Amino acid sequence: MTRVLITSALPYINGIKHLGNLAGSMLPADVFARFQRARGREVLYICATDEHGTPAELAAAEAGQDVRTYCDEQHELQKRVGASFGLSFDWFGRSSNPPNHRLTQHFAEVLEAKGLIEERTDKMVYSIDDRRFLPDRYVEGTCPHCAFPKARGDQCDNCGNLLDPTDLIEPYSKISGSRNIEVRDTVHLYLLQTRVEDRIRQWVDAQADSWPTLTRSIAYKHLDEGLIDRGITRDLDWGIPVVKDGAPRPGFENKVFYVWFDAPIEYIGATVEWAEATGADWERWWRTDKGAGEGLEYVQFMGKDNVAFHTVSFPATILGSEEPWKTVDRLKAFNWLNWYGGKFSTSEKRGVFMDAALDILPPDLWRWYLTANAPEGSDTAFTWEQFQSAVNKDLADVLGNFVNRIAKFAESKFGGVIPEGGEPGPLETRLFADLDAGIADLSANLEAIEVRKAAQALRGLWVLGNEYLQEAAPWTAIKTDADRAAVIVRTALNLAALYARLSAPFIPFAAEKIAEALGEADLDQWPQQGAAVELARLPAGATIRAPEVLFKKIEDEQIAEWTERFGGAAG
Ligand SMILES: [Zn+2]
């Protein structure tokens, strides 16, 4: 595979995302994208804000803005904070942009032509005072089973029973509190998923071998439960209009496509946005008849809650169209990163959100912790103590200490010049072999998207440097054998520069500082020639300097302060 298309789950528009969103899709996708670029693959990493639906409308109303202005602002905020975290999107689009409108309308028309869409009449709750239909979870009332007074129209949070809004006793609008509501007929488009179920299962059977267990089990769970026909339109103003033959579809003038129908299509839509902005060709990434067939791998990253949509629902759209669209090859799913065993919550001020995280510490510290502790095998809980330990022990004590120690030594004893003379001896030979094995391990885990194992392998490589320096002891050698000291210093400086290249996918900002201080010109080049060659990259005679402090240790007092501010701590 020479080209890699990467997408990470679209963050919803209503506010800056928390660290769990980062850890469970955007960050691992970014690490993977950076690794693939460094390997010389042609990479396109696409993400976008998911902007339609009732929550966006309500959030805008709460902010006192019209929904378009609200989305404009929130999109810019998310884009900026993503960039500050070093997320290397090739394009960060918007599901409300014209390409997604065109594509969504196109898919609906094609699916209808294939007999996979039909109009059906639903009964829905209408709020006369709000002048709108209410989605099930925006109708509240008393639970008929347990008398809980704030049961939602889809489910009672108290007893867990699934509900229909018409089951509720004394129902009211969650939006306004009005009890002036009634059930009305409303016509919607239904996607007949039951008619493509066999095709989806065949497709999943063909893909599943290359999917991780979590992805596979979710896909089959949904297939085994059986698909149902699904309404793909809603009674809303904000969204993609429903058209027929280029004009508003009769009876659908006040309806739009359901956000879950249009959001996955935005992966394609955002690629079109990118192509229109850069003059590139989007079809070679998405149309198998126009270059997206052989030689292109499509890898998706997402939290487990999105897997069903991308293994079953969206494939119903794609496969149902019978058009030659590229489908996902590998789908990497993540469990939850929790905040001390509970959920992150804006309203309850629980947990760190992406903007606040950058207020208190540089992005690399978060990036390292969140990859080393990626919620891969199971849900994972963030704790300040683990975070402090990852930063202090891995970054400061191991990587930071090594780079600083050797660069300072070279500055003080060799005038900041990479020394010449001497030949590598048995210690170096052993180091080369250990590095080769470690780099192979790191590369294999990155390629397999085993995020935790990859971080572990990288840490193991950093440890090798400290062990080498300890054993080789250039501070002793320099007193008796100048050539030997030169070999050690030259090797260790080259090793520090090699660390910059190996660490760049995880901690790009620190990697850049190291590379710059040591004169490593091309960070974006994954080592492929074996350590003996890679550690001769920086030429003798070149000048270096010690980088500024790479990682400041986190003090106990800071932990106490942040615990106060963001929550956390036992109990
Ligand atoms: Zn109940």
Short mmCIF file of N, CA, C and O and ligand atoms in Angstrom, two decimals, residues 143 145-146 148 156 158-159, ligand 1:
data_model
loop_
_atom_site.label_atom_id
_atom_site.label_comp_id
_atom_site.label_asym_id
_atom_site.label_seq_id
_atom_site.Cartn_x
_atom_site.Cartn_y
_atom_site.Cartn_z
N CYS A 143 -42.58 8.51 34.48
CA CYS A 143 -42.42 7.14 33.99
C CYS A 143 -43.62 6.30 34.40
O CYS A 143 -44.01 6.26 35.56
N HIS A 145 -43.73 3.18 34.61
CA HIS A 145 -43.29 1.99 35.35
C HIS A 145 -42.90 2.30 36.79
O HIS A 145 -43.24 1.57 37.69
N CYS A 146 -42.16 3.40 36.98
CA CYS A 146 -41.60 3.64 38.32
C CYS A 146 -41.98 5.01 38.87
O CYS A 146 -41.53 5.40 39.95
N PHE A 148 -40.93 7.84 38.15
CA PHE A 148 -39.85 8.84 38.12
C PHE A 148 -40.35 10.06 37.34
O PHE A 148 -40.85 9.91 36.21
N CYS A 156 -36.35 5.64 30.46
CA CYS A 156 -36.37 6.16 31.82
C CYS A 156 -35.01 5.91 32.45
O CYS A 156 -34.54 4.78 32.53
N ASN A 158 -34.24 6.23 35.45
CA ASN A 158 -34.36 5.69 36.80
C ASN A 158 -34.51 4.17 36.79
O ASN A 158 -33.77 3.47 37.47
N CYS A 159 -35.43 3.64 35.99
CA CYS A 159 -35.66 2.18 35.99
C CYS A 159 -35.09 1.52 34.74
O CYS A 159 -35.03 0.30 34.68
ZN ZN B 1 -38.97 4.46 35.26
#
